[in-house]
Amino acid sequence: MHRRKGFIDRELRVAGREAPWFSELCANEAIRQRRRGLFSAPLASTDPFNHLLRSRMSTTPSLLQQKTAEYLSEAAKIEEGGGRSGVERQHRNGRLTARERLALLQDPASRTMECGLFSAWNMYREFGGAPAAGVVTTIAEVDGRLSMVIANDATVKAGAFFPMTCKKIIRAQAIAERARLPLLYLVDSAGVFLPLQEDVFPDTDDFGRIFRNNAVISAQGIPQIAAIMGNCVAGGGYLPVLCDTLLMTEGSGLYLAGPALVKAAIGQDVSSEELGGAEMHAQISGTIDFREKDDPACIARLRRVFSAVRTAPAKTRAPFTAEAPSRPADDVFQVFKAEPGAQYDMRDLLACFVDAGSMDEYRAEYGASLVCAYARVAGFPCGIVANQKKLTQRKMPGGKAGPSSATNMPAVIYDDSADKAARFIMDCNQKGLPMLFVTDTTGFMVGRDSEQGGIIRSGAKMVNAMSNCVVPKIALVVGGSYGAGNYAMCGRAFDPLFTLAWPGSRFAVMGAAQAAGTLLSIDLAARERKGEKIDEEMRKQLLAAITASYNEQQDIRYAASRGWVDRIIDPRETRDELALALAVAAQAPLQSPGAYRTGVLQT
């Protein structure tokens, strides 16, 4: 499916005739369906989907639906990059935008997985912002093979590298290296964003690391092809030249220093074409392999060159026949409860995206605060560890009176559950099953009884087992991901192949109310030591300010902006997202199960 400029605006106008929240939902559904290639023309008011939505207008949307509508609207805005003026500038220069190039490159009607769309969200505001960090990183099918495409977005500050641009590209390279995905670079960048050069240039997760990765990935035999379709200057010039094959369009420039810098440095007058044009590199320096007339010709050549690469496998097919889930995808909005204190059964949520009849729950009657199960998603087998978000019962050994019972709180990890999960994770590694962690947790249980029961020991066992996995891990955050619960459920620090999240989910050390109260106490104590007098009104103002700041930081978009989350997804598309993630995971080389070691476990 080739996305065309303007469909979003047209669909927004169509949807604008509806009620306020409903018009946004309608427009977002049009965007969602168009992304999946299900419509070839703008939605009209007579389309079946609009009739379906109108029939539901009397229903108040759930909090998750509201958050999803907000996310889809914001995602569509980010995809516009530098906006209309930036797009027009590209077109005036005879160039396509990054997303237009990607649409030509990918196989028609194939699904993509864009990583890092919310990178740099609400960051660099003093410089006008950097939507998606000025680069598109997408897993796409090209010639029937999954590839990581990295495309500079020249509509955003001429494709300059911000600090988050570097981190986003390095993350894309890490995913590609783990899953042995070919890397296709569509280069169009003015180089380092100089006002922030100290945060872009020198460190291990900065600009130079990209080139180091180019070299290491090449040595591993993972194909890399680069196409220069615009600027490629200064240190950025090393990226394409460190690839296996290099294409370049006429009118593009590849040089370490531009004409102005050459004049300032050595006093030489030279044109851009003489210095680093496609003709010069094709005829004199011998740096490029193919010189192309324009972007479409370059991308067509890239596809042909890539089709000749035999070291990249075809997209992995699921080993089992996919079965439809036992519940429709839209049921996620009825099952999932985002409101504080609300409960739901995680098994009901899993039923919305797991193949019907495929789920075998492991030790279902023991350690009930975690659901562990063998299951399939679209025919791909996996092991699932998921937080239970409802009250559960626990049986404990007793004396003469027999076993006693206790009630487990929702979303909390208890010691018996952690022990169960550790054993299950080890078994999945033994079986070679990729692991899916579905997260909605407030963390581990605290208190006297829990500490005496060995919660730290059991939690450490689970973290140890998860950390040492030799199978790919995928994390899906559907609600809260707090404190050590984030660690145990394969948080970003524990090398997940992908971290996916639902709109409205949260990352933080603790909940906002607890954190704000703690921070307020510290602030008040500091003010009192300075002799300040705090009345009740000022206390309320301080608490409100601290709470607002903390709420911003636990917002999943804040996490995504800093690269802690790869992708925020539409909850209705969870199954399709996981199916593609598992297809990528299936390409990751598996170590021998005998290579799985946990080190010392506190038993």
Short mmCIF file of C-alpha atoms in Angstrom, two decimals, residues 178-569:
data_model
loop_
_atom_site.label_atom_id
_atom_site.label_comp_id
_atom_site.label_asym_id
_atom_site.label_seq_id
_atom_site.Cartn_x
_atom_site.Cartn_y
_atom_site.Cartn_z
CA ARG A 178 19.78 -9.31 16.98
CA ALA A 179 17.34 -10.57 14.32
CA ARG A 180 19.84 -10.47 11.45
CA LEU A 181 17.64 -8.12 9.44
CA PRO A 182 19.20 -6.51 6.35
CA LEU A 183 19.68 -2.76 6.79
CA LEU A 184 18.60 -0.34 4.06
CA TYR A 185 19.63 3.28 4.60
CA LEU A 186 17.87 6.09 2.71
CA VAL A 187 20.31 8.94 3.38
CA ASP A 188 19.32 12.61 3.27
CA SER A 189 20.94 14.50 6.15
CA ALA A 190 22.81 17.72 6.80
CA GLY A 191 24.83 16.03 9.57
CA VAL A 192 25.08 16.93 13.26
CA PHE A 193 22.67 19.53 14.67
CA LEU A 194 25.43 21.89 15.75
CA PRO A 195 23.69 23.69 18.66
CA LEU A 196 23.59 20.29 20.43
CA GLN A 197 26.87 18.88 19.14
CA GLU A 198 28.20 18.06 22.61
CA ASP A 199 25.28 15.64 23.11
CA VAL A 200 25.48 14.21 19.58
CA PHE A 201 29.12 13.69 18.83
CA PRO A 202 31.32 11.86 21.36
CA ASP A 203 29.72 9.18 23.55
CA THR A 204 29.07 5.45 23.18
CA ASP A 205 25.41 6.06 22.28
CA ASP A 206 26.10 9.02 20.00
CA PHE A 207 26.91 9.70 16.34
CA GLY A 208 30.15 7.72 16.06
CA ARG A 209 28.54 4.57 17.45
CA ILE A 210 26.39 4.36 14.31
CA PHE A 211 29.49 3.99 12.14
CA ARG A 212 31.07 1.52 14.55
CA ASN A 213 27.87 -0.53 14.24
CA ASN A 214 28.05 -0.32 10.44
CA ALA A 215 31.45 -1.95 10.53
CA VAL A 216 30.55 -4.62 13.10
CA ILE A 217 27.29 -5.52 11.35
CA SER A 218 29.13 -5.80 8.05
CA ALA A 219 31.66 -8.16 9.64
CA GLN A 220 28.77 -10.35 10.81
CA GLY A 221 27.59 -10.78 7.23
CA ILE A 222 24.33 -8.87 7.64
CA PRO A 223 23.57 -7.06 4.34
CA GLN A 224 23.68 -3.26 4.33
CA ILE A 225 22.74 -1.10 1.34
CA ALA A 226 22.70 2.71 1.33
CA ALA A 227 21.09 5.13 -1.10
CA ILE A 228 22.09 8.81 -0.94
CA MET A 229 19.16 10.93 -2.09
CA GLY A 230 20.11 14.37 -0.83
CA ASN A 231 22.77 15.66 1.53
CA CYS A 232 25.35 13.41 3.14
CA VAL A 233 28.01 15.57 4.73
CA ALA A 234 30.80 15.54 7.31
CA GLY A 235 31.04 12.45 9.53
CA GLY A 236 27.70 11.24 8.22
CA GLY A 237 29.44 10.41 4.97
CA TYR A 238 30.98 7.35 6.60
CA LEU A 239 27.62 5.61 7.06
CA PRO A 240 26.89 4.85 3.39
CA VAL A 241 30.52 4.16 2.56
CA LEU A 242 30.67 1.54 5.32
CA CYS A 243 27.80 -0.34 3.63
CA ASP A 244 28.08 -3.16 1.10
CA THR A 245 26.50 -1.29 -1.80
CA LEU A 246 26.11 2.45 -2.37
CA LEU A 247 23.68 4.24 -4.68
CA MET A 248 23.44 7.99 -5.25
CA THR A 249 21.07 10.30 -7.11
CA GLU A 250 22.06 13.23 -9.29
CA GLY A 251 21.92 16.49 -7.38
CA SER A 252 22.96 14.84 -4.12
CA GLY A 253 26.17 15.63 -2.26
CA LEU A 254 28.64 13.36 -0.47
CA TYR A 255 31.61 15.10 1.12
CA LEU A 256 33.41 15.57 4.43
CA ALA A 257 33.22 19.36 4.14
CA GLY A 258 30.90 21.52 2.04
CA PRO A 259 32.02 24.32 -0.30
CA ALA A 260 31.73 27.03 2.39
CA LEU A 261 33.81 25.07 4.91
CA VAL A 262 36.42 24.21 2.28
CA LYS A 263 36.70 27.90 1.42
CA ALA A 264 37.12 28.82 5.08
CA ALA A 265 39.56 26.00 5.83
CA ILE A 266 41.91 26.02 2.84
CA GLY A 267 40.76 28.98 0.72
CA GLN A 268 39.69 26.80 -2.22
CA ASP A 269 36.71 27.75 -4.37
CA VAL A 270 34.88 24.63 -5.49
CA SER A 271 31.32 23.80 -6.51
CA SER A 272 29.18 21.25 -4.70
CA GLU A 273 29.15 19.01 -7.77
CA GLU A 274 32.95 19.09 -8.13
CA LEU A 275 33.37 18.46 -4.43
CA GLY A 276 30.99 15.55 -3.96
CA GLY A 277 28.38 15.19 -6.68
CA ALA A 278 27.11 11.88 -8.01
CA GLU A 279 28.93 12.27 -11.32
CA MET A 280 32.25 12.95 -9.60
CA HIS A 281 31.91 9.96 -7.29
CA ALA A 282 30.82 7.72 -10.17
CA GLN A 283 33.58 8.78 -12.58
CA ILE A 284 36.52 10.05 -10.51
CA SER A 285 36.56 8.93 -6.86
CA GLY A 286 34.91 5.58 -7.57
CA THR A 287 33.06 5.78 -4.26
CA ILE A 288 29.55 4.93 -5.42
CA ASP A 289 28.34 1.80 -7.18
CA PHE A 290 25.29 3.19 -8.98
CA ARG A 291 24.41 6.72 -10.17
CA GLU A 292 20.68 7.28 -10.58
CA LYS A 293 18.62 10.04 -12.17
CA ASP A 294 16.14 10.61 -9.33
CA ASP A 295 14.54 9.07 -6.25
CA PRO A 296 12.11 6.67 -8.00
CA ALA A 297 14.90 5.35 -10.25
CA CYS A 298 17.19 4.97 -7.25
CA ILE A 299 14.63 3.05 -5.23
CA ALA A 300 13.80 0.80 -8.18
CA ARG A 301 17.51 0.01 -8.55
CA LEU A 302 17.82 -0.57 -4.79
CA ARG A 303 15.00 -3.13 -4.93
CA ARG A 304 16.69 -4.94 -7.83
CA VAL A 305 20.08 -4.95 -6.11
CA PHE A 306 18.50 -6.20 -2.89
CA SER A 307 16.65 -8.97 -4.73
CA ALA A 308 20.06 -10.38 -5.70
CA VAL A 309 21.11 -10.70 -2.04
CA ARG A 310 20.79 -14.37 -1.12
CA THR A 311 22.02 -14.14 2.48
CA ALA A 312 18.78 -12.51 3.63
CA PRO A 313 16.01 -15.08 4.24
CA ALA A 314 12.38 -14.74 3.20
CA LYS A 315 9.96 -13.62 5.90
CA THR A 316 9.42 -16.50 8.32
CA ARG A 317 6.08 -18.23 8.10
CA ALA A 318 4.30 -19.36 11.25
CA PRO A 319 4.91 -23.06 11.94
CA PHE A 320 1.24 -23.64 12.83
CA THR A 321 -2.03 -22.67 11.19
CA ALA A 322 -3.30 -19.44 12.69
CA GLU A 323 -6.62 -19.66 14.52
CA ALA A 324 -8.80 -16.62 15.19
CA PRO A 325 -8.87 -15.52 18.85
CA SER A 326 -11.85 -16.61 20.92
CA ARG A 327 -12.78 -12.95 21.46
CA PRO A 328 -12.91 -10.15 18.86
CA ALA A 329 -10.13 -7.55 18.89
CA ASP A 330 -12.51 -4.73 19.88
CA ASP A 331 -13.23 -6.54 23.15
CA VAL A 332 -9.98 -5.16 24.55
CA PHE A 333 -11.90 -1.93 25.21
CA GLN A 334 -14.50 -3.81 27.27
CA VAL A 335 -12.10 -6.17 29.10
CA PHE A 336 -9.27 -3.80 29.97
CA LYS A 337 -9.88 -1.38 32.81
CA ALA A 338 -7.56 1.62 33.06
CA GLU A 339 -9.41 3.43 35.83
CA PRO A 340 -7.67 3.47 39.26
CA GLY A 341 -8.69 0.51 41.37
CA ALA A 342 -10.52 -1.25 38.54
CA GLN A 343 -9.95 -4.97 38.00
CA TYR A 344 -10.04 -7.33 35.04
CA ASP A 345 -9.04 -10.92 34.31
CA MET A 346 -5.81 -11.08 32.31
CA ARG A 347 -6.98 -14.35 30.76
CA ASP A 348 -9.90 -12.50 29.15
CA LEU A 349 -7.49 -9.94 27.72
CA LEU A 350 -5.15 -12.59 26.33
CA ALA A 351 -8.16 -14.22 24.66
CA CYS A 352 -8.47 -11.12 22.45
CA PHE A 353 -5.18 -11.81 20.64
CA VAL A 354 -4.06 -15.39 21.38
CA ASP A 355 -5.09 -18.18 18.97
CA ALA A 356 -8.26 -19.86 20.21
CA GLY A 357 -7.63 -23.21 21.87
CA SER A 358 -3.85 -22.77 21.94
CA MET A 359 -3.34 -21.57 25.51
CA ASP A 360 -2.13 -24.03 28.13
CA GLU A 361 -1.78 -22.27 31.46
CA TYR A 362 1.22 -23.36 33.50
CA ARG A 363 0.54 -24.11 37.19
CA ALA A 364 -2.79 -22.32 36.92
CA GLU A 365 -3.69 -22.88 40.58
CA TYR A 366 -0.36 -21.77 42.02
CA GLY A 367 1.15 -18.28 42.15
CA ALA A 368 -2.05 -16.81 40.74
CA SER A 369 -0.86 -13.19 40.66
CA LEU A 370 1.07 -14.07 37.48
CA VAL A 371 -0.43 -15.90 34.50
CA CYS A 372 2.14 -18.12 32.78
CA ALA A 373 1.08 -19.97 29.65
CA TYR A 374 2.22 -21.68 26.49
CA ALA A 375 0.24 -20.20 23.60
CA ARG A 376 0.25 -19.23 19.94
CA VAL A 377 -0.24 -15.85 18.31
CA ALA A 378 -1.21 -16.09 14.63
CA GLY A 379 0.39 -19.53 14.51
CA PHE A 380 3.64 -18.50 16.24
CA PRO A 381 4.22 -20.41 19.52
CA CYS A 382 5.50 -18.47 22.52
CA GLY A 383 5.62 -18.45 26.30
CA ILE A 384 3.58 -15.74 28.04
CA VAL A 385 4.16 -14.19 31.46
CA ALA A 386 1.38 -11.73 32.34
CA ASN A 387 0.30 -9.84 35.45
CA GLN A 388 -3.12 -10.78 36.84
CA LYS A 389 -5.17 -7.62 37.40
CA LYS A 390 -7.83 -9.05 39.72
CA LEU A 391 -8.01 -10.36 43.28
CA THR A 392 -6.78 -13.94 43.50
CA GLN A 393 -6.66 -16.55 46.23
CA ARG A 394 -3.54 -18.16 47.63
CA LYS A 395 -3.42 -21.43 49.54
CA MET A 396 -0.70 -21.72 52.18
CA PRO A 397 0.38 -24.73 54.26
CA GLY A 398 -1.14 -24.95 57.72
CA GLY A 399 -0.84 -27.03 60.85
CA LYS A 400 -3.48 -29.30 62.31
CA ALA A 401 -6.20 -27.05 60.96
CA GLY A 402 -4.99 -27.62 57.40
CA PRO A 403 -4.08 -25.14 54.64
CA SER A 404 -5.08 -21.52 55.08
CA SER A 405 -6.12 -18.99 52.45
CA ALA A 406 -5.04 -15.45 51.70
CA THR A 407 -6.13 -12.90 49.11
CA ASN A 408 -3.64 -11.50 46.61
CA MET A 409 -4.00 -7.88 45.51
CA PRO A 410 -4.43 -7.17 41.79
CA ALA A 411 -1.37 -6.29 39.68
CA VAL A 412 1.07 -7.20 42.49
CA ILE A 413 3.79 -9.85 42.12
CA TYR A 414 3.99 -12.21 45.11
CA ASP A 415 6.85 -14.54 46.07
CA ASP A 416 5.11 -17.74 44.93
CA SER A 417 4.27 -16.15 41.57
CA ALA A 418 7.87 -15.02 41.08
CA ASP A 419 9.09 -18.55 41.83
CA LYS A 420 6.61 -19.96 39.32
CA ALA A 421 7.60 -17.44 36.65
CA ALA A 422 11.31 -18.16 37.12
CA ARG A 423 10.71 -21.87 36.59
CA PHE A 424 8.49 -21.17 33.56
CA ILE A 425 11.07 -18.86 31.97
CA MET A 426 13.73 -21.54 32.34
CA ASP A 427 11.41 -24.07 30.71
CA CYS A 428 10.69 -21.75 27.75
CA ASN A 429 14.43 -21.40 27.19
CA GLN A 430 14.77 -25.17 27.30
CA LYS A 431 12.03 -25.46 24.67
CA GLY A 432 13.36 -22.62 22.50
CA LEU A 433 10.16 -20.60 22.85
CA PRO A 434 10.29 -16.80 22.44
CA MET A 435 8.81 -15.02 25.44
CA LEU A 436 6.06 -12.43 25.66
CA PHE A 437 5.77 -10.36 28.86
CA VAL A 438 2.38 -8.64 29.20
CA THR A 439 2.78 -5.96 31.84
CA ASP A 440 0.26 -4.25 34.10
CA THR A 441 1.86 -4.20 37.53
CA THR A 442 2.39 -1.97 40.53
CA GLY A 443 5.47 -4.01 41.47
CA PHE A 444 6.36 -6.65 44.07
CA MET A 445 4.44 -7.11 47.31
CA VAL A 446 5.84 -5.26 50.31
CA GLY A 447 5.31 -5.56 54.07
CA ARG A 448 6.40 -7.79 56.93
CA ASP A 449 4.79 -11.01 55.75
CA SER A 450 6.11 -10.60 52.23
CA GLU A 451 9.64 -9.80 53.35
CA GLN A 452 9.67 -12.76 55.75
CA GLY A 453 8.36 -14.94 52.94
CA GLY A 454 11.42 -14.08 50.87
CA ILE A 455 9.99 -11.71 48.26
CA ILE A 456 13.43 -10.27 47.47
CA ARG A 457 14.91 -13.72 47.00
CA SER A 458 12.03 -14.87 44.77
CA GLY A 459 12.03 -11.64 42.80
CA ALA A 460 15.77 -11.90 42.24
CA LYS A 461 15.29 -15.46 40.98
CA MET A 462 12.73 -14.26 38.42
CA VAL A 463 14.94 -11.36 37.31
CA ASN A 464 17.94 -13.69 36.99
CA ALA A 465 16.02 -16.22 34.90
CA MET A 466 14.61 -13.49 32.64
CA SER A 467 17.91 -11.62 32.27
CA ASN A 468 19.76 -14.68 31.01
CA CYS A 469 17.23 -15.74 28.38
CA VAL A 470 18.76 -17.07 25.17
CA VAL A 471 15.39 -16.82 23.40
CA PRO A 472 14.02 -13.49 22.09
CA LYS A 473 11.91 -11.47 24.52
CA ILE A 474 9.03 -9.17 23.62
CA ALA A 475 7.51 -6.82 26.19
CA LEU A 476 3.95 -5.50 25.88
CA VAL A 477 2.97 -2.84 28.41
CA VAL A 478 -0.82 -2.54 28.63
CA GLY A 479 -1.15 -0.64 31.92
CA GLY A 480 1.29 0.23 34.69
CA SER A 481 4.95 -0.75 34.74
CA TYR A 482 6.18 0.33 38.13
CA GLY A 483 9.36 -0.12 40.14
CA ALA A 484 10.99 -3.53 40.29
CA GLY A 485 7.93 -4.90 38.48
CA ASN A 486 9.25 -3.14 35.39
CA TYR A 487 12.52 -5.03 35.79
CA ALA A 488 10.98 -8.46 36.37
CA MET A 489 8.62 -8.04 33.39
CA CYS A 490 11.49 -7.41 30.98
CA GLY A 491 11.86 -3.64 31.17
CA ARG A 492 14.09 -1.79 28.75
CA ALA A 493 17.25 -2.54 30.76
CA PHE A 494 16.82 -6.28 30.11
CA ASP A 495 17.33 -6.41 26.33
CA PRO A 496 13.86 -7.06 24.93
CA LEU A 497 13.86 -7.43 21.17
CA PHE A 498 10.83 -5.11 21.16
CA THR A 499 9.00 -3.08 23.76
CA LEU A 500 5.43 -2.34 22.68
CA ALA A 501 2.93 -0.31 24.72
CA TRP A 502 -0.72 0.66 24.68
CA PRO A 503 -1.76 4.32 24.80
CA GLY A 504 -2.23 5.53 28.36
CA SER A 505 0.16 3.00 29.91
CA ARG A 506 2.69 4.25 32.45
CA PHE A 507 6.35 3.86 33.40
CA ALA A 508 7.60 5.00 36.81
CA VAL A 509 9.35 3.99 40.01
CA MET A 510 6.04 4.26 41.89
CA GLY A 511 2.53 5.64 41.43
CA ALA A 512 1.97 9.38 41.17
CA ALA A 513 0.14 9.73 44.50
CA GLN A 514 2.85 7.92 46.50
CA ALA A 515 5.69 9.66 44.66
CA ALA A 516 4.15 13.12 44.98
CA GLY A 517 3.60 12.63 48.71
CA THR A 518 7.19 11.50 49.20
CA LEU A 519 8.64 14.33 47.12
CA LEU A 520 6.45 16.89 48.88
CA SER A 521 7.66 15.71 52.30
CA ILE A 522 11.28 16.09 51.19
CA ASP A 523 10.60 19.54 49.72
CA LEU A 524 8.75 20.76 52.81
CA ALA A 525 11.50 19.55 55.12
CA ALA A 526 14.11 21.40 53.03
CA ARG A 527 12.06 24.62 53.12
CA GLU A 528 11.56 24.36 56.88
CA ARG A 529 15.30 24.00 57.39
CA LYS A 530 15.70 27.27 55.51
CA GLY A 531 13.19 28.94 57.86
CA GLU A 532 10.35 29.19 55.34
CA LYS A 533 6.81 29.10 56.65
CA ILE A 534 4.45 26.91 54.62
CA ASP A 535 0.71 27.46 54.92
CA GLU A 536 -1.93 25.01 53.69
CA GLU A 537 -2.51 26.89 50.43
CA MET A 538 1.17 26.78 49.49
CA ARG A 539 1.29 23.10 50.44
CA LYS A 540 -1.57 22.40 48.02
CA GLN A 541 0.15 24.36 45.25
CA LEU A 542 3.41 22.52 45.76
CA LEU A 543 1.63 19.15 45.76
CA ALA A 544 -0.22 20.04 42.54
CA ALA A 545 3.00 21.13 40.82
CA ILE A 546 4.90 17.99 41.89
CA THR A 547 1.99 15.73 40.86
CA ALA A 548 1.74 17.37 37.43
CA SER A 549 5.48 16.98 36.85
CA TYR A 550 5.42 13.34 37.93
CA ASN A 551 2.36 12.56 35.81
CA GLU A 552 4.15 13.94 32.76
CA GLN A 553 7.17 11.74 33.41
CA GLN A 554 5.14 8.53 33.84
CA ASP A 555 3.23 9.14 30.58
CA ILE A 556 4.10 6.40 28.09
CA ARG A 557 4.81 9.07 25.46
CA TYR A 558 7.52 10.45 27.73
CA ALA A 559 9.06 6.97 27.85
CA ALA A 560 8.73 6.56 24.08
CA SER A 561 10.30 9.96 23.46
CA ARG A 562 13.45 8.78 25.24
CA GLY A 563 13.63 5.42 23.53
CA TRP A 564 12.45 3.26 26.45
CA VAL A 565 9.55 2.06 24.31
CA ASP A 566 9.92 1.07 20.66
CA ARG A 567 6.35 1.44 19.59
CA ILE A 568 3.00 2.63 20.95
CA ILE A 569 0.27 0.54 19.31
#
